mmCIF file of C-alpha atoms and ligand atoms in Angstrom:
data_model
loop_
_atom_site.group_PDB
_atom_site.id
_atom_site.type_symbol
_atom_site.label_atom_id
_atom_site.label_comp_id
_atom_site.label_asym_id
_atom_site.label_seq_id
_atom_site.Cartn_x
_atom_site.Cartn_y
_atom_site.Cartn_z
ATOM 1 C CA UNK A 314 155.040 56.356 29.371
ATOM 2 C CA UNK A 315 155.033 55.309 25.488
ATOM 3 C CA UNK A 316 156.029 57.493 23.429
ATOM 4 C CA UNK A 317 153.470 60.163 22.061
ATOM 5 C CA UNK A 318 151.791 59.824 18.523
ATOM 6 C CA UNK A 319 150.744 62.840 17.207
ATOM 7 C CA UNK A 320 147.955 62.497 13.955
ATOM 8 C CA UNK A 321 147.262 65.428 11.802
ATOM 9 C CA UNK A 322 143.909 66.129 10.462
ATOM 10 C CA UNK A 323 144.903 68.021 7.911
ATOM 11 C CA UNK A 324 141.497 69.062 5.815
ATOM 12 C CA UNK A 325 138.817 67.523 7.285
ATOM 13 C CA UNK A 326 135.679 67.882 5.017
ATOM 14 C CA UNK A 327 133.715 71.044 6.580
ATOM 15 C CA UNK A 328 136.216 73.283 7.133
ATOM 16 C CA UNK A 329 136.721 75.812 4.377
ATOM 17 C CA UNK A 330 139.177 78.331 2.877
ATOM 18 C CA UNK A 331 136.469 81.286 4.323
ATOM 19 C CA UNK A 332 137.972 79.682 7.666
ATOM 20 C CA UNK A 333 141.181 79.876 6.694
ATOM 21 C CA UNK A 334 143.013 79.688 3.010
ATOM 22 C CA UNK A 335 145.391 77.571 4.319
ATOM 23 C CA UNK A 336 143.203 74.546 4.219
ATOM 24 C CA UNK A 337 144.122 72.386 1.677
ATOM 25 C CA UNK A 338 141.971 71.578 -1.711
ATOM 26 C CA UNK A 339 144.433 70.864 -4.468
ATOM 27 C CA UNK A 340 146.730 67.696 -4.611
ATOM 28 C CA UNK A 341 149.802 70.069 -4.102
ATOM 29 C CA UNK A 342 148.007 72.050 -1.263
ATOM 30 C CA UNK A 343 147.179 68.581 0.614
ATOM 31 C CA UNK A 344 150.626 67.091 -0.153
ATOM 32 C CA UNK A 345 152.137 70.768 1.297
ATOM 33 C CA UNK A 346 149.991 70.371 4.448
ATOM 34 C CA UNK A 347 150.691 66.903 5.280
ATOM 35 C CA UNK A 348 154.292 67.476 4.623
ATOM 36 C CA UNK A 349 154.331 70.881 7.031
ATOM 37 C CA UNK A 350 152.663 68.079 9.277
ATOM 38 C CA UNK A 351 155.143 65.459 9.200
ATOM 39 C CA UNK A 352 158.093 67.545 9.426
ATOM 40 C CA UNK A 353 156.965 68.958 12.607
ATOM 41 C CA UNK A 354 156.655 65.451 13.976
ATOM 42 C CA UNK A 355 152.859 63.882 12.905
ATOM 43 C CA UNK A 356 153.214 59.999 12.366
ATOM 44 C CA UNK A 357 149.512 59.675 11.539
ATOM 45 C CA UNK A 358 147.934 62.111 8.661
ATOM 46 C CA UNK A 359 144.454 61.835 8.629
ATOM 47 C CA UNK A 360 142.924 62.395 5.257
ATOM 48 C CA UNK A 361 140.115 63.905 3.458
ATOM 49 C CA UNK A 362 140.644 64.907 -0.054
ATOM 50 C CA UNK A 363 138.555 66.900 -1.771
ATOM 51 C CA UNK A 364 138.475 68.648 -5.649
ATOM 52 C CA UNK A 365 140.125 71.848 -6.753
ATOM 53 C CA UNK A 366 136.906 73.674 -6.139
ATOM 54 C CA UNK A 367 136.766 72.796 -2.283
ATOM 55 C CA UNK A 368 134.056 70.027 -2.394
ATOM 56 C CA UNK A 369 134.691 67.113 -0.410
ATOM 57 C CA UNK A 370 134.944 63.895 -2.473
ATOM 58 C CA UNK A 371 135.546 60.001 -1.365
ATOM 59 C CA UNK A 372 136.515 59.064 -4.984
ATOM 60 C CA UNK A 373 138.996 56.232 -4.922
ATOM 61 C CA UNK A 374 141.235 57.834 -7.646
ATOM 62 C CA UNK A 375 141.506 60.907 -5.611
ATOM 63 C CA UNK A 376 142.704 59.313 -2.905
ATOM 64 C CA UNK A 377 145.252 57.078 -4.985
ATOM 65 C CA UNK A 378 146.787 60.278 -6.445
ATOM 66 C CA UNK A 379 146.573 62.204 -2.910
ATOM 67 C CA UNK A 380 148.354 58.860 -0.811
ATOM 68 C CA UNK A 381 151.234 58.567 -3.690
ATOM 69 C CA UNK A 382 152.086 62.140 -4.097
ATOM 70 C CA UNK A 383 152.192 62.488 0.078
ATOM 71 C CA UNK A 384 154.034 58.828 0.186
ATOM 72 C CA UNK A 385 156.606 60.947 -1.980
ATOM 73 C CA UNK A 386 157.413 64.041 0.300
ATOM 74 C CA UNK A 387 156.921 61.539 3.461
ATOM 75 C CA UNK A 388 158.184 58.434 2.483
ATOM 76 C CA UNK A 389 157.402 56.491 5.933
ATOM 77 C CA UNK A 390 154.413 58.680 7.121
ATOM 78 C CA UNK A 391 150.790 56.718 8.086
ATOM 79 C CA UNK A 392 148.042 57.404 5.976
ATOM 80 C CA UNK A 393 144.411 56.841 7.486
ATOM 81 C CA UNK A 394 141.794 57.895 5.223
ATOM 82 C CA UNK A 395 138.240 58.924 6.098
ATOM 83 C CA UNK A 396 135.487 56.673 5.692
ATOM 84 C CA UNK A 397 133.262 59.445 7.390
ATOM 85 C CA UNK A 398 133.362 61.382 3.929
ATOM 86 C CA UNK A 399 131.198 64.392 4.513
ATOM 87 C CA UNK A 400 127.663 64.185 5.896
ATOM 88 C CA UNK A 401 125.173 62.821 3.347
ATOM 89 C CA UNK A 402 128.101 60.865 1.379
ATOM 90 C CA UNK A 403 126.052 57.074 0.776
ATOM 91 C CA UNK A 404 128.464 54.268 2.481
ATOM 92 C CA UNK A 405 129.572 52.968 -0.914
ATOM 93 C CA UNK A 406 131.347 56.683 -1.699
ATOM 94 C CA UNK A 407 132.473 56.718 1.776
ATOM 95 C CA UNK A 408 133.898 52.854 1.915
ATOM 96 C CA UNK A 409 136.460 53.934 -1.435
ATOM 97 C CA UNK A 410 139.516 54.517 0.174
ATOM 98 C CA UNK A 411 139.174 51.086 1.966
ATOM 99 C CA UNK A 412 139.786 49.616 -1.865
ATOM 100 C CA UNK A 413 143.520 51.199 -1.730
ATOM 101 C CA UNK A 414 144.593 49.040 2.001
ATOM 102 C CA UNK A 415 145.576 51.881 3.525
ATOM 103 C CA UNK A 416 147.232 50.862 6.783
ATOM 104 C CA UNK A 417 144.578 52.325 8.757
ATOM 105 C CA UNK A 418 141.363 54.020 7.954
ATOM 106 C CA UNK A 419 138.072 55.574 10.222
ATOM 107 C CA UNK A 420 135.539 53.317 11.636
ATOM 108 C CA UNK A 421 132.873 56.058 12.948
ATOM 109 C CA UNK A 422 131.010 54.410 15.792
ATOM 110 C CA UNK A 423 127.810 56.395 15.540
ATOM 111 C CA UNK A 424 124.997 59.000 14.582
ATOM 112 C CA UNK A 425 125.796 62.510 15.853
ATOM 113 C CA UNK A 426 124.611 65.598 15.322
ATOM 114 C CA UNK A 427 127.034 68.078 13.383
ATOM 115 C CA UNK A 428 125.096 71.268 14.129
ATOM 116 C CA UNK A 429 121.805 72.549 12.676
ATOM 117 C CA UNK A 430 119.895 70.545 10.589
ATOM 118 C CA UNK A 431 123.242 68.273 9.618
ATOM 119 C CA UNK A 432 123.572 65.182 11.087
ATOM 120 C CA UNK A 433 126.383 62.323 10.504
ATOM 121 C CA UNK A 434 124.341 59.135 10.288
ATOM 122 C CA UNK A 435 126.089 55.699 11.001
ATOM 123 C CA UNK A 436 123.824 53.110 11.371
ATOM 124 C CA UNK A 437 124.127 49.431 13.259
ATOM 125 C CA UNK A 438 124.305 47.919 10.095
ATOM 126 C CA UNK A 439 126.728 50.338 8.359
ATOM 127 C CA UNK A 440 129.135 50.307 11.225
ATOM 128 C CA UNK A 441 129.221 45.976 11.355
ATOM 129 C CA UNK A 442 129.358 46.406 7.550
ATOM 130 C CA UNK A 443 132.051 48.861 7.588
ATOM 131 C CA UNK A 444 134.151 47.081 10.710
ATOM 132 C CA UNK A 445 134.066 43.309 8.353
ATOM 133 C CA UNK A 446 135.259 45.051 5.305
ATOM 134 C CA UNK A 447 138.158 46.991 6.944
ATOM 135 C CA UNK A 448 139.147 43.593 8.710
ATOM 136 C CA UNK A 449 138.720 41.965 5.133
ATOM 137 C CA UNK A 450 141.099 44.415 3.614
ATOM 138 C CA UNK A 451 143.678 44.412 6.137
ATOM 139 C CA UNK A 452 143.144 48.255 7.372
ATOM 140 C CA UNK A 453 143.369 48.625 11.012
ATOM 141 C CA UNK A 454 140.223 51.154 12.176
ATOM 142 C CA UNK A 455 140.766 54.244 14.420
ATOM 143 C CA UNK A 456 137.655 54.065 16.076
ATOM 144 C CA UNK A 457 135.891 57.361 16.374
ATOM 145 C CA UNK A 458 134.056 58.162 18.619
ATOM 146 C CA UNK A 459 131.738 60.912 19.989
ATOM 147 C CA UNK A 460 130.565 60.196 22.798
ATOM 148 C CA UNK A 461 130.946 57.463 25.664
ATOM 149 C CA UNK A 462 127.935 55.029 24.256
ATOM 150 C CA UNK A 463 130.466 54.692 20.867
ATOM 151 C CA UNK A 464 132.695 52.796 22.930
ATOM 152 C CA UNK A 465 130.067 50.691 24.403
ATOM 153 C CA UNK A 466 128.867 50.217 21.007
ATOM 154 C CA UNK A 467 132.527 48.844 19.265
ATOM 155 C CA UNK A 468 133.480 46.663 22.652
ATOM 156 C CA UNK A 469 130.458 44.979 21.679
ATOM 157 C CA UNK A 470 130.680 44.501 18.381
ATOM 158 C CA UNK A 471 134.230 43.825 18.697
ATOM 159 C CA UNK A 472 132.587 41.069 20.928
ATOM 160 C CA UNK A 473 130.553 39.558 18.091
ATOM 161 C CA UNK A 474 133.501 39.768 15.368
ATOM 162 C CA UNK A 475 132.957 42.915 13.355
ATOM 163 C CA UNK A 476 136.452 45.014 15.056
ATOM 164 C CA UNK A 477 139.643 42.996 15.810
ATOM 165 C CA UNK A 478 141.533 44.060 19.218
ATOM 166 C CA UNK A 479 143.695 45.799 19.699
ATOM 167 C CA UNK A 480 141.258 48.363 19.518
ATOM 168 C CA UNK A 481 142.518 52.365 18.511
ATOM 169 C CA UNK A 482 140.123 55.019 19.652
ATOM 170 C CA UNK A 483 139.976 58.285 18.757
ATOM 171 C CA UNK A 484 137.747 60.504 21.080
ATOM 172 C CA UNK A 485 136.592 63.267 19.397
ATOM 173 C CA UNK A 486 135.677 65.985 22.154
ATOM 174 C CA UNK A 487 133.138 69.093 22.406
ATOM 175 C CA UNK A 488 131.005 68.074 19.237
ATOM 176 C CA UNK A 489 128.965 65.743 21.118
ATOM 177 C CA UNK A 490 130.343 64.906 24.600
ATOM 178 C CA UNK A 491 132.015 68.239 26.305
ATOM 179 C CA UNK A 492 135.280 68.927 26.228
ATOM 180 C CA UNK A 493 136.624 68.271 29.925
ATOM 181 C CA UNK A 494 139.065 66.168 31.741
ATOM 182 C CA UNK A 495 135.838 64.654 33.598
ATOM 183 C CA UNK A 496 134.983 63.133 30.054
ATOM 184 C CA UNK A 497 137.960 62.748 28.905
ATOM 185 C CA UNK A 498 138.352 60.290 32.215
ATOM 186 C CA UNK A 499 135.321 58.741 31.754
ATOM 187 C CA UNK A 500 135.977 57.777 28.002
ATOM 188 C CA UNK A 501 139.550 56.131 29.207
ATOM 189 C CA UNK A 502 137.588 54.535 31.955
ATOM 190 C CA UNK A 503 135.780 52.517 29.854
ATOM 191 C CA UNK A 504 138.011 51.063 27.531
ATOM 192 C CA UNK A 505 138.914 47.410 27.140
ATOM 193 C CA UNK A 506 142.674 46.551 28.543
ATOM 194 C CA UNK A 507 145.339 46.827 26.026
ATOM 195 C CA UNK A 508 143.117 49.915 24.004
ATOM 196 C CA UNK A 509 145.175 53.205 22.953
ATOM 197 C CA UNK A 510 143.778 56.212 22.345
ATOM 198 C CA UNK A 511 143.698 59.392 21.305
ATOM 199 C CA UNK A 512 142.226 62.784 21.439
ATOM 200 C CA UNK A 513 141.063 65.406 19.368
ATOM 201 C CA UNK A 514 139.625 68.500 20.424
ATOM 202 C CA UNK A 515 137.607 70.801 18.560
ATOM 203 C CA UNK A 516 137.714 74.053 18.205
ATOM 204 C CA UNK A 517 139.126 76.474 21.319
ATOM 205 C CA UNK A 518 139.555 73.225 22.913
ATOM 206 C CA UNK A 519 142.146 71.810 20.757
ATOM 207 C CA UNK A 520 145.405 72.470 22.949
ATOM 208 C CA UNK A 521 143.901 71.988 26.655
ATOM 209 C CA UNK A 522 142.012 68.209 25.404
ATOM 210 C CA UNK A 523 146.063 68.189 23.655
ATOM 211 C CA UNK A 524 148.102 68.525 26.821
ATOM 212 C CA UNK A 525 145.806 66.146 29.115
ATOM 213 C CA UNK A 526 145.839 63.529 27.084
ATOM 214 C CA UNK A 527 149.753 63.909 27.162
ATOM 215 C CA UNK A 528 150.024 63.793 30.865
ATOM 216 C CA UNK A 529 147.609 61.274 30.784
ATOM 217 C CA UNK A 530 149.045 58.600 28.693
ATOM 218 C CA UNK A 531 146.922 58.975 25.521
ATOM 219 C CA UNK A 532 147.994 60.444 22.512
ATOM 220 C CA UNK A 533 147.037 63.428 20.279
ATOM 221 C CA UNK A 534 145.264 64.265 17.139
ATOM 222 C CA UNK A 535 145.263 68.266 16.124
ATOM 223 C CA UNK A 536 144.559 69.865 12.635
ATOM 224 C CA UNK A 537 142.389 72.064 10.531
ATOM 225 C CA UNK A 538 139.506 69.643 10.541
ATOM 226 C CA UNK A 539 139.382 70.260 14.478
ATOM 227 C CA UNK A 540 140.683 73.879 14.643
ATOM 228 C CA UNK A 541 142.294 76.570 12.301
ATOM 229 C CA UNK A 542 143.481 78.847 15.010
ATOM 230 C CA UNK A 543 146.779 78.556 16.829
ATOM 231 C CA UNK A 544 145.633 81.289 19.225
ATOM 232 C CA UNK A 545 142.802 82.900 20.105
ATOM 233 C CA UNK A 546 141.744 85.169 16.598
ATOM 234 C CA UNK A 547 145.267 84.165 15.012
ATOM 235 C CA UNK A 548 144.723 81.565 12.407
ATOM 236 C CA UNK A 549 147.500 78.683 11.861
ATOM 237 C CA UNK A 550 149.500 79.617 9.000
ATOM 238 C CA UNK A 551 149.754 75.306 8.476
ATOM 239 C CA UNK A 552 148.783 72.302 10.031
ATOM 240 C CA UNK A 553 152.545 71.814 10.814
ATOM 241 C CA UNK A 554 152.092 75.049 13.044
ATOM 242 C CA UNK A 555 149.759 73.363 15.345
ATOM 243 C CA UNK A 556 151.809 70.301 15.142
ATOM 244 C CA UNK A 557 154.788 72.347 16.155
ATOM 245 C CA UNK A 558 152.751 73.479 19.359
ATOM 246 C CA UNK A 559 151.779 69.945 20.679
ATOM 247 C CA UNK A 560 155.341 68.853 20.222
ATOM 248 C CA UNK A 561 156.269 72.092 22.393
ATOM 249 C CA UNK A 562 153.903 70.944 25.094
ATOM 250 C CA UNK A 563 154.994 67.147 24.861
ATOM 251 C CA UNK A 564 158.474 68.350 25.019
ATOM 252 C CA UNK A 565 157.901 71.052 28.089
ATOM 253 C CA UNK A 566 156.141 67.737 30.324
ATOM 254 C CA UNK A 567 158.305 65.157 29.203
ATOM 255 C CA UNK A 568 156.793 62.794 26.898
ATOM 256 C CA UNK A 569 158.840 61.950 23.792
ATOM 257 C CA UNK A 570 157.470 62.023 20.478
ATOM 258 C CA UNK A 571 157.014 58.911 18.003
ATOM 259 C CA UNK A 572 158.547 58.373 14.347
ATOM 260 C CA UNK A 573 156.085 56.854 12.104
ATOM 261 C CA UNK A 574 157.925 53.484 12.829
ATOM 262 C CA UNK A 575 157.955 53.847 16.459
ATOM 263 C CA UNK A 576 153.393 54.723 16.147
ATOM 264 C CA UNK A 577 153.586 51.335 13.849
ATOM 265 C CA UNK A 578 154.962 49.297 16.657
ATOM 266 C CA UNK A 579 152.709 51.102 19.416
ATOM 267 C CA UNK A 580 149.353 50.673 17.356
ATOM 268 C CA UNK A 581 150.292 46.700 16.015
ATOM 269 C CA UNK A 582 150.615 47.907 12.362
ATOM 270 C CA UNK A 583 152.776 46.273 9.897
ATOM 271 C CA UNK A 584 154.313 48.296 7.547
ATOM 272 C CA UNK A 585 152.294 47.498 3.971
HETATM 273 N N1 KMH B 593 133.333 64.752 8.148
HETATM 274 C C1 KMH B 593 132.502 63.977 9.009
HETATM 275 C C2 KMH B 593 131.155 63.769 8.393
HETATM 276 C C3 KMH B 593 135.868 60.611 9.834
HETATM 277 O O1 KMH B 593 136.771 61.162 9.230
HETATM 278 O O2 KMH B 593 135.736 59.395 9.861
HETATM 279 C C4 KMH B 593 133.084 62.655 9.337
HETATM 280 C C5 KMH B 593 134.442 62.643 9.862
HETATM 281 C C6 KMH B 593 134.841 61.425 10.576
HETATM 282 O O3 KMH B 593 135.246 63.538 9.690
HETATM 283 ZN ZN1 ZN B 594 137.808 63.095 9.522
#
């Protein structure tokens, strides 16, 4: 089996400090959880930044200052911003980070509802729009996706030109689909030879959607934008606590965990 890439979401854009004050805001309380990240073994940090105050911003300069000061602490990590932003964000705020060729960046692959009255809207149009302009700028997308019809939806368009293959999915489980193997199964099922993938589960869900994609092949995204607990009613002190724990599990079933170099050569990314 390849080895394992593990991504940290380290913010996300909902979650809050009333969840837990570890979640980063600040410049130095982003760079401090993506470095508690990488040191516990994340190649991949996916980011949202957001201002002091806690609101979620796509602002190019942001993201400049965020992606230098964590290049510094974690000189060889992966950066993939978020062009998912926070729900409402127009897709010129949301398309910013693209300007700064990250290596990789989101490419949501449709309209789910995010509880209540929110819903995070990705149109037909926005996703071809926002699938040519990361092929344009040279970012490779982590597809994500929400449900099984997403995947339909980018092997099409991949079809008609808008997403380059290899493909990278990222299945985000128990907003939208359920959390289960039996989905999990089904999503893998349907992907196009030569696809990797990864999962992220949400919520209590986190470490059980964490272990089966190990022992099934995939690999594994974990963070405070999924979940802020590390057990049940004990918040993570850090993101690089709930790293720690998926590189306990990869470690207790065998599966070897990537460097940033070694997720570069297993995704097709060259080093910008
Ligand atoms: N915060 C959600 C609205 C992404 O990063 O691309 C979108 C999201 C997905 O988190
Ligand atoms: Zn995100």
């Amino acid at each position: 089996m390849e080895k394992l890439i593990i991504t940290a979401a380290i913010c996300g854009a909902e979650v809050t400090k009333e969840h837990n004050p570890a979640v980063p805001y600040t410049v130095e309380e982003i760079v401090r959880e993506a470095e508690s990240a990488y040191k516990a073994g994340a190649s991949i940090i996916h980011l949202h930044v957001r201002e002091d105050d806690g609101t979620p911003t796509q602002d190019k300069e942001r993201y400049r200052v965020c992606m230098e000061a964590i290049k510094e602490r974690c000189p060889d990590v992966i950066i993939q911003p978020s062009t998912g932003g926070a729900v409402g964000m127009t897709d010129l705020e949301r398309l910013q980070p693209t300007e700064l060729h990250p290596e990789m960046a989101t490419l949501d692959c449709g309209t789910c509802n995010f509880g209540g009255d929110e819903v995070f809207v990705n149109t037909e149009n926005t996703i071809k729009n926002f699938g040519r302009l990361l092929i344009e700028r040279g970012v490779k997308p982590e597809i994500e996706v929400f449900d099984k019809g997403m995947i339909d939806l980018a092997i099409r368009y991949q079809k008609q030109g808008f997403i380059q293959k290899p493909m990278h999915f990222d299945f985000v489980m128990g907003v939208q689909i359920a959390a289960t193997a039996r989905d999990v199964a089904f999503m893998v099922d349907s992907l196009p030879e030569g696809s990797t993938w990864t999962v992220a589960g949400v919520g209590r869900s986190q470490f059980q959607m964490a272990a089966l994609a190990i022992v099934m092949g995939g690999h594994v995204r974990v963070g405070f934008e999924d979940n802020v607990y590390i057990d049940k009613g004990v918040l993570a002190k850090s993101n690089g606590e709930l790293v720690e724990r998926v590189v306990r599990i990869a470690k207790e079933l065998g599966r070897e965990v990537a460097s940033p170099n070694e997720a570069r050569e297993i995704l097709g990314l060259k080093r910008k």
